[in-house]
mmCIF file of C-alpha atoms in Angstrom:
data_model
loop_
_atom_site.group_PDB
_atom_site.id
_atom_site.type_symbol
_atom_site.label_atom_id
_atom_site.label_comp_id
_atom_site.label_asym_id
_atom_site.label_seq_id
_atom_site.Cartn_x
_atom_site.Cartn_y
_atom_site.Cartn_z
ATOM 1 C CA MET A 1 118.238 78.747 21.527
ATOM 2 C CA LEU A 2 118.787 77.317 24.999
ATOM 3 C CA LYS A 3 121.029 80.230 25.914
ATOM 4 C CA GLN A 4 118.313 82.676 24.843
ATOM 5 C CA LEU A 5 115.763 80.782 26.973
ATOM 6 C CA TYR A 6 118.035 81.072 30.043
ATOM 7 C CA TRP A 7 118.411 84.814 29.465
ATOM 8 C CA THR A 8 114.629 85.219 29.148
ATOM 9 C CA TYR A 9 113.968 83.170 32.288
ATOM 10 C CA GLY A 10 116.571 85.135 34.255
ATOM 11 C CA LEU A 11 115.049 88.426 33.125
ATOM 12 C CA VAL A 12 111.593 87.324 34.334
ATOM 13 C CA ILE A 13 112.988 86.405 37.770
ATOM 14 C CA LEU A 14 114.833 89.737 38.029
ATOM 15 C CA ILE A 15 111.674 91.712 37.150
ATOM 16 C CA GLY A 16 109.714 89.737 39.766
ATOM 17 C CA MET A 17 112.311 90.458 42.459
ATOM 18 C CA ILE A 18 112.280 94.188 41.695
ATOM 19 C CA ALA A 19 108.487 94.287 41.801
ATOM 20 C CA SER A 20 108.363 92.498 45.148
ATOM 21 C CA CYS A 21 110.822 95.006 46.627
ATOM 22 C CA ARG A 22 108.906 98.007 45.322
ATOM 23 C CA TYR A 23 105.515 96.736 46.341
ATOM 24 C CA PRO A 24 105.765 94.761 49.600
ATOM 25 C CA ALA A 25 102.709 93.022 50.998
ATOM 26 C CA SER A 26 100.646 95.571 52.866
ATOM 27 C CA ASP A 27 99.948 95.252 56.562
ATOM 28 C CA PRO A 28 96.300 94.951 57.562
ATOM 29 C CA GLY A 29 94.837 98.372 58.392
ATOM 30 C CA PRO A 30 92.734 99.276 61.393
ATOM 31 C CA ILE A 31 89.220 97.916 61.564
ATOM 32 C CA ASP A 32 87.584 101.254 60.825
ATOM 33 C CA GLY A 33 89.592 101.701 57.631
ATOM 34 C CA GLY A 34 91.233 104.936 58.793
ATOM 35 C CA ASN A 35 94.892 105.647 59.296
ATOM 36 C CA ASP A 36 96.458 103.737 62.175
ATOM 37 C CA THR A 37 98.222 106.070 64.576
ATOM 38 C CA THR A 38 99.756 103.359 66.720
ATOM 39 C CA VAL A 39 103.519 103.269 66.918
ATOM 40 C CA PRO A 40 105.658 100.113 67.228
ATOM 41 C CA ASN A 41 108.258 99.996 69.950
ATOM 42 C CA LYS A 42 111.213 97.881 70.848
ATOM 43 C CA PRO A 43 111.248 96.531 74.433
ATOM 44 C CA ASP A 44 111.598 92.848 75.313
ATOM 45 C CA THR A 45 107.884 92.254 75.535
ATOM 46 C CA VAL A 46 104.790 91.667 73.439
ATOM 47 C CA ILE A 47 103.512 95.149 72.746
ATOM 48 C CA VAL A 48 102.095 94.170 69.382
ATOM 49 C CA ASP A 49 99.873 95.727 66.757
ATOM 50 C CA THR A 50 97.843 92.645 65.861
ATOM 51 C CA ILE A 51 95.263 92.969 68.631
ATOM 52 C CA PRO A 52 91.744 93.471 67.275
ATOM 53 C CA ALA A 53 90.463 96.944 68.090
ATOM 54 C CA LYS A 54 87.542 96.910 70.514
ATOM 55 C CA ASN A 55 87.024 100.577 69.713
ATOM 56 C CA PRO A 56 88.371 101.876 66.395
ATOM 57 C CA ASP A 57 89.927 105.317 66.545
ATOM 58 C CA SER A 58 87.002 106.840 64.675
ATOM 59 C CA SER A 59 84.481 105.708 67.294
ATOM 60 C CA LEU A 60 86.587 107.178 70.111
ATOM 61 C CA ALA A 61 86.972 110.424 68.196
ATOM 62 C CA ASN A 62 83.283 110.843 67.447
ATOM 63 C CA THR A 63 81.840 110.263 70.913
ATOM 64 C CA ALA A 64 81.275 112.986 73.508
ATOM 65 C CA ARG A 65 83.433 111.003 75.903
ATOM 66 C CA PHE A 66 87.205 111.157 76.443
ATOM 67 C CA GLY A 67 87.629 114.884 75.802
ATOM 68 C CA ALA A 68 87.753 118.008 77.935
ATOM 69 C CA ASP A 69 84.212 117.701 79.302
ATOM 70 C CA LYS A 70 83.194 115.605 82.277
ATOM 71 C CA ILE A 71 80.486 113.152 81.260
ATOM 72 C CA PHE A 72 80.052 111.320 84.581
ATOM 73 C CA ALA A 73 79.545 112.810 88.024
ATOM 74 C CA ASP A 74 81.964 111.681 90.705
ATOM 75 C CA ILE A 75 79.111 109.899 92.484
ATOM 76 C CA ASN A 76 78.612 107.743 89.381
ATOM 77 C CA LEU A 77 82.124 106.320 89.459
ATOM 78 C CA LYS A 78 83.017 102.917 90.837
ATOM 79 C CA THR A 79 86.339 102.233 92.573
ATOM 80 C CA SER A 80 87.906 98.884 93.363
ATOM 81 C CA GLU A 81 91.258 97.965 94.837
ATOM 82 C CA GLY A 82 93.488 94.960 95.299
ATOM 83 C CA ILE A 83 96.963 93.467 94.916
ATOM 84 C CA PHE A 84 98.275 92.852 91.412
ATOM 85 C CA ASP A 85 101.554 91.158 92.378
ATOM 86 C CA THR A 86 104.056 90.492 95.152
ATOM 87 C CA ALA A 87 107.749 91.166 94.560
ATOM 88 C CA THR A 88 110.995 91.289 96.525
ATOM 89 C CA ASP A 89 112.311 94.765 97.339
ATOM 90 C CA TYR A 90 115.950 95.882 97.560
ATOM 91 C CA ARG A 91 116.204 94.536 101.124
ATOM 92 C CA GLY A 92 114.899 91.110 100.143
ATOM 93 C CA LYS A 93 111.473 91.704 101.688
ATOM 94 C CA ALA A 94 108.333 90.458 99.940
ATOM 95 C CA THR A 95 106.243 93.503 99.038
ATOM 96 C CA PRO A 96 102.561 93.387 98.023
ATOM 97 C CA LEU A 97 101.942 95.697 95.083
ATOM 98 C CA LYS A 98 98.560 97.397 95.321
ATOM 99 C CA PHE A 99 96.268 99.089 92.847
ATOM 100 C CA LYS A 100 93.147 101.227 92.822
ATOM 101 C CA PHE A 101 90.908 101.141 89.767
ATOM 102 C CA VAL A 102 88.211 103.644 88.852
ATOM 103 C CA ALA A 103 85.736 103.805 85.980
ATOM 104 C CA PRO A 104 82.144 104.850 85.296
ATOM 105 C CA ASN A 105 79.653 102.615 87.095
ATOM 106 C CA ASN A 106 77.015 100.760 85.052
ATOM 107 C CA ASP A 107 78.739 101.923 81.900
ATOM 108 C CA THR A 108 77.103 101.324 78.530
ATOM 109 C CA LEU A 109 80.531 101.120 76.864
ATOM 110 C CA GLN A 110 81.910 97.642 77.479
ATOM 111 C CA TYR A 111 85.581 98.352 76.752
ATOM 112 C CA ARG A 112 87.070 101.706 77.774
ATOM 113 C CA PRO A 113 90.461 103.208 76.888
ATOM 114 C CA PHE A 114 92.645 102.511 79.903
ATOM 115 C CA VAL A 115 95.136 104.820 81.634
ATOM 116 C CA LEU A 116 97.656 103.225 84.008
ATOM 117 C CA MET A 117 99.144 105.799 86.391
ATOM 118 C CA VAL A 118 102.540 105.594 88.127
ATOM 119 C CA HIS A 119 103.260 107.958 91.034
ATOM 120 C CA GLU A 120 106.156 110.249 91.873
ATOM 121 C CA GLY A 121 108.645 110.047 94.759
ATOM 122 C CA ALA A 122 112.233 109.707 93.464
ATOM 123 C CA PHE A 123 111.867 105.897 93.676
ATOM 124 C CA ILE A 124 112.119 106.339 97.449
ATOM 125 C CA PHE A 125 108.670 107.410 98.649
ATOM 126 C CA GLY A 126 105.157 108.134 97.363
ATOM 127 C CA ASP A 127 101.934 106.204 97.037
ATOM 128 C CA LEU A 128 99.268 105.348 94.479
ATOM 129 C CA ASP A 129 96.782 107.669 96.175
ATOM 130 C CA ASN A 130 98.826 110.607 94.875
ATOM 131 C CA GLU A 131 97.481 109.873 91.376
ATOM 132 C CA MET A 132 93.881 109.058 92.237
ATOM 133 C CA GLY A 133 92.667 112.626 91.782
ATOM 134 C CA MET A 134 93.736 112.555 88.139
ATOM 135 C CA ALA A 135 92.502 108.977 87.758
ATOM 136 C CA ARG A 136 89.033 110.070 88.879
ATOM 137 C CA GLY A 137 89.171 113.052 86.535
ATOM 138 C CA LEU A 138 89.857 110.714 83.632
ATOM 139 C CA ALA A 139 87.076 108.344 84.724
ATOM 140 C CA GLN A 140 84.645 111.294 84.764
ATOM 141 C CA ARG A 141 85.511 111.756 81.098
ATOM 142 C CA GLY A 142 84.722 108.106 80.362
ATOM 143 C CA TYR A 143 88.118 106.440 80.695
ATOM 144 C CA ALA A 144 89.013 103.510 82.896
ATOM 145 C CA ALA A 145 92.046 104.318 85.042
ATOM 146 C CA ALA A 146 94.180 102.720 87.705
ATOM 147 C CA SER A 147 96.971 103.902 89.969
ATOM 148 C CA ILE A 148 99.591 101.456 91.207
ATOM 149 C CA ASN A 149 102.275 101.093 93.828
ATOM 150 C CA TYR A 150 105.714 99.800 92.922
ATOM 151 C CA ARG A 151 108.774 98.779 94.937
ATOM 152 C CA LEU A 152 110.503 101.745 96.530
ATOM 153 C CA GLY A 153 113.945 102.398 97.937
ATOM 154 C CA PHE A 154 117.540 101.546 97.095
ATOM 155 C CA ASN A 155 120.747 101.204 99.080
ATOM 156 C CA GLY A 156 122.157 104.493 100.334
ATOM 157 C CA ALA A 157 119.145 106.650 99.422
ATOM 158 C CA SER A 158 116.668 108.226 101.803
ATOM 159 C CA GLN A 159 113.840 110.749 101.615
ATOM 160 C CA THR A 160 116.163 113.424 102.982
ATOM 161 C CA PHE A 161 119.125 112.525 100.749
ATOM 162 C CA ALA A 162 118.501 110.713 97.461
ATOM 163 C CA CYS A 163 122.125 110.862 96.300
ATOM 164 C CA GLY A 164 123.710 108.493 98.811
ATOM 165 C CA GLY A 165 123.509 105.333 96.705
ATOM 166 C CA SER A 166 125.643 104.001 93.903
ATOM 167 C CA SER A 167 124.883 104.520 90.232
ATOM 168 C CA GLN A 168 124.073 100.838 89.883
ATOM 169 C CA ASP A 169 121.676 100.875 92.841
ATOM 170 C CA ALA A 170 119.863 103.870 91.374
ATOM 171 C CA VAL A 171 119.419 102.160 88.002
ATOM 172 C CA ARG A 172 118.181 99.034 89.760
ATOM 173 C CA ALA A 173 115.443 101.096 91.406
ATOM 174 C CA VAL A 174 114.203 102.150 87.965
ATOM 175 C CA TYR A 175 114.453 98.572 86.693
ATOM 176 C CA ARG A 176 112.304 97.270 89.563
ATOM 177 C CA ALA A 177 109.708 99.983 88.944
ATOM 178 C CA VAL A 178 109.525 99.016 85.264
ATOM 179 C CA GLN A 179 109.166 95.347 86.199
ATOM 180 C CA ASP A 180 106.283 96.204 88.512
ATOM 181 C CA THR A 181 104.592 98.371 85.884
ATOM 182 C CA TYR A 182 104.803 95.524 83.386
ATOM 183 C CA ALA A 183 103.274 93.217 86.009
ATOM 184 C CA ALA A 184 100.408 95.670 86.502
ATOM 185 C CA ILE A 185 99.762 95.962 82.771
ATOM 186 C CA HIS A 186 99.581 92.195 82.417
ATOM 187 C CA TYR A 187 97.320 91.938 85.452
ATOM 188 C CA PHE A 188 94.762 94.278 83.900
ATOM 189 C CA VAL A 189 95.144 92.905 80.371
ATOM 190 C CA ASP A 190 94.534 89.373 81.645
ATOM 191 C CA ARG A 191 91.336 90.686 83.295
ATOM 192 C CA ALA A 192 90.242 92.981 80.495
ATOM 193 C CA GLU A 193 86.710 91.561 80.493
ATOM 194 C CA GLU A 194 86.366 92.024 84.255
ATOM 195 C CA PHE A 195 87.649 95.614 84.238
ATOM 196 C CA GLY A 196 86.125 96.564 80.900
ATOM 197 C CA ILE A 197 89.287 97.838 79.243
ATOM 198 C CA ASP A 198 90.413 98.002 75.640
ATOM 199 C CA THR A 199 93.852 96.366 75.511
ATOM 200 C CA ARG A 200 94.702 98.181 72.274
ATOM 201 C CA GLN A 201 93.989 101.578 73.800
ATOM 202 C CA ILE A 202 96.330 101.740 76.795
ATOM 203 C CA MET A 203 97.977 104.970 77.912
ATOM 204 C CA LEU A 204 100.780 105.076 80.476
ATOM 205 C CA ALA A 205 100.755 108.140 82.742
ATOM 206 C CA GLY A 206 103.618 108.991 85.071
ATOM 207 C CA SER A 207 104.541 111.788 87.453
ATOM 208 C CA SER A 208 108.238 112.519 88.085
ATOM 209 C CA ALA A 209 109.724 109.103 88.965
ATOM 210 C CA GLY A 210 106.604 107.624 87.392
ATOM 211 C CA ALA A 211 107.379 109.528 84.176
ATOM 212 C CA ILE A 212 110.870 108.005 84.153
ATOM 213 C CA THR A 213 109.329 104.578 84.730
ATOM 214 C CA VAL A 214 106.776 104.628 81.919
ATOM 215 C CA THR A 215 109.334 106.152 79.549
ATOM 216 C CA ALA A 216 111.863 103.430 80.370
ATOM 217 C CA LEU A 217 109.196 100.781 79.825
ATOM 218 C CA VAL A 218 108.498 102.046 76.312
ATOM 219 C CA TYR A 219 112.046 102.850 75.214
ATOM 220 C CA MET A 220 114.452 100.591 77.105
ATOM 221 C CA ASN A 221 115.150 96.874 76.951
ATOM 222 C CA GLU A 222 117.323 94.603 79.055
ATOM 223 C CA ALA A 223 120.423 95.348 76.985
ATOM 224 C CA ASP A 224 120.004 99.069 77.630
ATOM 225 C CA PHE A 225 119.791 98.483 81.373
ATOM 226 C CA GLU A 226 122.778 96.116 81.246
ATOM 227 C CA ALA A 227 124.845 98.880 79.640
ATOM 228 C CA LEU A 228 124.032 101.140 82.608
ATOM 229 C CA ALA A 229 124.264 98.493 85.338
ATOM 230 C CA PRO A 230 126.076 95.309 84.256
ATOM 231 C CA GLY A 231 124.604 92.161 85.767
ATOM 232 C CA ILE A 232 121.211 93.724 86.480
ATOM 233 C CA THR A 233 119.218 91.103 84.585
ATOM 234 C CA LYS A 234 120.875 88.218 86.398
ATOM 235 C CA ALA A 235 120.363 89.954 89.736
ATOM 236 C CA LEU A 236 116.747 91.044 89.267
ATOM 237 C CA GLY A 237 115.356 88.780 86.552
ATOM 238 C CA ARG A 238 113.689 89.645 83.277
ATOM 239 C CA LEU A 239 112.541 93.184 82.696
ATOM 240 C CA ASP A 240 109.121 91.869 81.702
ATOM 241 C CA PRO A 241 108.688 88.495 83.438
ATOM 242 C CA GLN A 242 105.519 87.841 81.389
ATOM 243 C CA ALA A 243 106.866 88.956 78.032
ATOM 244 C CA ASP A 244 105.444 85.904 76.275
ATOM 245 C CA ASP A 245 101.883 86.518 77.470
ATOM 246 C CA SER A 246 99.129 89.131 77.417
ATOM 247 C CA PRO A 247 99.714 91.251 74.293
ATOM 248 C CA PHE A 248 98.771 94.907 74.562
ATOM 249 C CA ARG A 249 99.249 98.204 72.777
ATOM 250 C CA VAL A 250 100.512 101.407 74.370
ATOM 251 C CA ARG A 251 99.075 104.372 72.469
ATOM 252 C CA ALA A 252 100.678 107.314 74.291
ATOM 253 C CA LEU A 253 102.753 108.486 77.233
ATOM 254 C CA LEU A 254 101.201 111.127 79.516
ATOM 255 C CA THR A 255 103.814 112.685 81.798
ATOM 256 C CA GLN A 256 103.932 115.533 84.299
ATOM 257 C CA MET A 257 105.986 117.022 87.127
ATOM 258 C CA GLY A 258 109.182 116.359 85.276
ATOM 259 C CA TYR A 259 110.412 113.911 82.702
ATOM 260 C CA GLY A 260 113.532 111.827 82.277
ATOM 261 C CA ILE A 261 115.161 109.368 79.907
ATOM 262 C CA PHE A 262 118.721 108.137 80.332
ATOM 263 C CA ARG A 263 119.619 108.662 76.676
ATOM 264 C CA SER A 264 117.748 110.509 73.963
ATOM 265 C CA GLU A 265 119.053 107.971 71.429
ATOM 266 C CA TYR A 266 116.663 105.394 72.880
ATOM 267 C CA ILE A 267 113.937 107.291 71.000
ATOM 268 C CA ASN A 268 114.200 106.439 67.320
ATOM 269 C CA ALA A 269 112.060 106.458 64.204
ATOM 270 C CA SER A 270 110.707 102.963 64.824
ATOM 271 C CA ASN A 271 109.640 103.362 68.455
ATOM 272 C CA ALA A 272 108.858 107.068 68.994
ATOM 273 C CA MET A 273 105.674 107.367 71.043
ATOM 274 C CA PRO A 274 103.090 110.193 71.115
ATOM 275 C CA THR A 275 103.750 112.022 74.385
ATOM 276 C CA VAL A 276 102.486 114.815 76.611
ATOM 277 C CA PHE A 277 105.106 116.606 78.739
ATOM 278 C CA PHE A 278 104.702 118.961 81.722
ATOM 279 C CA GLN A 279 107.973 120.271 83.164
ATOM 280 C CA ARG A 280 109.585 123.441 84.470
ATOM 281 C CA ILE A 281 112.666 124.774 82.715
ATOM 282 C CA GLY A 282 114.300 125.255 86.125
ATOM 283 C CA ASP A 283 113.434 121.769 87.413
ATOM 284 C CA ASN A 284 115.957 121.036 90.192
ATOM 285 C CA VAL A 285 115.235 117.300 90.432
ATOM 286 C CA LEU A 286 114.906 116.133 86.833
ATOM 287 C CA PRO A 287 116.688 118.135 84.125
ATOM 288 C CA TYR A 288 114.592 119.934 81.517
ATOM 289 C CA TYR A 289 117.556 119.879 79.126
ATOM 290 C CA GLY A 290 120.357 117.626 80.351
ATOM 291 C CA GLY A 291 121.868 116.624 83.671
ATOM 292 C CA THR A 292 121.889 113.556 85.886
ATOM 293 C CA PHE A 293 119.328 111.180 87.375
ATOM 294 C CA LEU A 294 117.651 112.903 90.349
ATOM 295 C CA SER A 295 120.265 115.685 89.873
ATOM 296 C CA CYS A 296 122.794 113.560 91.793
ATOM 297 C CA PRO A 297 126.355 114.028 90.482
ATOM 298 C CA THR A 298 127.367 110.357 90.766
ATOM 299 C CA TYR A 299 124.232 108.977 89.105
ATOM 300 C CA PRO A 300 123.876 108.335 85.343
ATOM 301 C CA GLY A 301 123.210 111.097 82.863
ATOM 302 C CA MET A 302 119.624 111.942 81.972
ATOM 303 C CA VAL A 303 117.812 114.285 79.598
ATOM 304 C CA GLY A 304 114.430 115.894 80.064
ATOM 305 C CA ALA A 305 111.324 117.023 78.241
ATOM 306 C CA LYS A 306 113.032 119.507 75.908
ATOM 307 C CA VAL A 307 115.511 117.005 74.495
ATOM 308 C CA ALA A 308 112.958 114.195 74.275
ATOM 309 C CA SER A 309 110.394 116.427 72.565
ATOM 310 C CA ASP A 310 113.023 117.512 70.056
ATOM 311 C CA GLN A 311 113.566 113.841 69.208
ATOM 312 C CA LEU A 312 109.837 113.381 68.650
ATOM 313 C CA LYS A 313 109.735 116.500 66.494
ATOM 314 C CA LYS A 314 112.501 115.081 64.343
ATOM 315 C CA PHE A 315 110.506 111.907 63.747
ATOM 316 C CA LYS A 316 107.217 113.804 63.197
ATOM 317 C CA ILE A 317 105.435 112.219 66.165
ATOM 318 C CA PRO A 318 102.466 113.942 67.852
ATOM 319 C CA LEU A 319 103.431 115.654 71.095
ATOM 320 C CA GLU A 320 102.431 118.361 73.506
ATOM 321 C CA LEU A 321 105.184 120.094 75.449
ATOM 322 C CA ASN A 322 103.930 122.202 78.359
ATOM 323 C CA PHE A 323 106.706 124.098 80.107
ATOM 324 C CA GLU A 324 106.854 126.739 82.816
ATOM 325 C CA ASN A 325 109.699 129.239 82.748
ATOM 326 C CA LEU A 326 110.111 128.839 86.510
ATOM 327 C CA GLU A 327 112.416 127.202 89.036
ATOM 328 C CA GLY A 328 111.595 124.105 91.068
ATOM 329 C CA HIS A 329 110.309 120.616 90.497
ATOM 330 C CA HIS A 330 106.606 121.009 91.259
ATOM 331 C CA LEU A 331 104.203 122.572 88.771
ATOM 332 C CA SER A 332 101.725 125.434 89.020
ATOM 333 C CA TYR A 333 99.139 123.791 86.767
ATOM 334 C CA PRO A 334 95.995 122.581 88.555
ATOM 335 C CA GLU A 335 95.456 118.838 88.426
ATOM 336 C CA GLU A 336 92.212 119.318 86.506
ATOM 337 C CA TYR A 337 94.052 121.282 83.812
ATOM 338 C CA VAL A 338 96.614 118.503 83.352
ATOM 339 C CA VAL A 339 93.849 115.902 83.018
ATOM 340 C CA GLY A 340 92.102 118.081 80.432
ATOM 341 C CA ARG A 341 95.276 118.377 78.366
ATOM 342 C CA TYR A 342 95.796 114.607 78.542
ATOM 343 C CA ALA A 343 92.239 114.003 77.295
ATOM 344 C CA GLY A 344 92.484 116.619 74.561
ATOM 345 C CA PHE A 345 95.716 115.083 73.315
ATOM 346 C CA MET A 346 94.123 111.643 73.003
ATOM 347 C CA LYS A 347 91.103 113.085 71.213
ATOM 348 C CA ARG A 348 93.379 114.665 68.598
ATOM 349 C CA LEU A 349 95.250 111.389 68.188
ATOM 350 C CA TRP A 350 92.054 109.413 67.624
ATOM 351 C CA SER A 351 90.666 112.121 65.334
ATOM 352 C CA GLN A 352 93.572 111.804 62.911
ATOM 353 C CA ASN A 353 94.606 115.342 63.845
ATOM 354 C CA PRO A 354 98.268 114.795 64.762
ATOM 355 C CA ARG A 355 99.913 117.970 66.047
ATOM 356 C CA GLN A 356 103.099 119.085 67.734
ATOM 357 C CA ILE A 357 102.074 121.715 70.264
ATOM 358 C CA THR A 358 104.269 123.727 72.621
ATOM 359 C CA ASN A 359 102.731 125.742 75.454
ATOM 360 C CA ASN A 360 104.624 128.243 77.583
ATOM 361 C CA GLY A 361 102.484 128.185 80.691
ATOM 362 C CA TYR A 362 98.958 128.533 79.326
ATOM 363 C CA LYS A 363 100.021 130.231 76.093
ATOM 364 C CA THR A 364 100.494 128.255 72.882
ATOM 365 C CA VAL A 365 103.769 129.267 71.222
ATOM 366 C CA GLU A 366 103.893 126.557 68.563
ATOM 367 C CA ASP A 367 101.211 124.442 66.880
ATOM 368 C CA VAL A 368 102.320 122.365 63.897
ATOM 369 C CA ARG A 369 99.900 120.104 62.012
ATOM 370 C CA LEU A 370 101.697 116.922 60.947
ATOM 371 C CA ARG A 371 101.125 115.611 57.443
#
């Protein structure tokens, strides 16, 4: 009798264990009850999905704002500027890191989706003003946007010859840029009420070196950088010095004038991020397929928009790949066109209309609706 009782009790426990494996506790859904299109990612920071939504996806999808049309005249925008951090550059010099912020003035929407823009320049030159045209274009569509400076330069590299440094020095330049971008994100997140931004609706936009930077922020952690440049964390400090503070959510990457990630394997099923790409097939600075960082033979390997977009396709992540079958690093697309494609991409994401689109120049050659 006792033996039969033990068998019965054991069978009940086994059935309970099987049921708990088949039917795990569900995660809380988005506030508006629709499907949540956010994607978790892996860096050493607090990019979490537990932040209450100021604006549910459905409300962003159903407003006239944030799409292709300009809602606000340029005269109705407000710009502010300041310093978000001070950091030591590769020469040991304290460098103030500046920003410019732009958004509709006297806006009736308290919290706007926020686009943080990182400029080009091979990690050697460039300035935040290079991105302000696109930032203003986004603000005219109802977004809040900011462009930032980050620490430039590395040993052996110059504006006339980027390939004179060591592989480790080149990787350190990217690491510093990622650190500075994290600092900027935290600066704005900590002042979300002041700037009127939705910390769960943050997009990272990068041009050329800026595209490498925002991509590294989303897909790389300290261990990845250590594998490329041993000792980098000890030398430069944490990748995200404020990783324990200021949670935020990155919704998409918006990239143009080239793209680069050191290894395609950094993009996996658990961290793949909706992305817009703009790159020429014959890009002679950043490879469209595969090559090296800044096309310098002694620098680490790097892959471009084609390889990265193929990874996203494999994981069924929304993307838009815009390529030109031309030589050279710079693009022929007008700035206004790029901004319009960025905005249209976000509208589709919020509208639960996930697509994988490929455009050859201005012609759509592939448009796949994800299910």
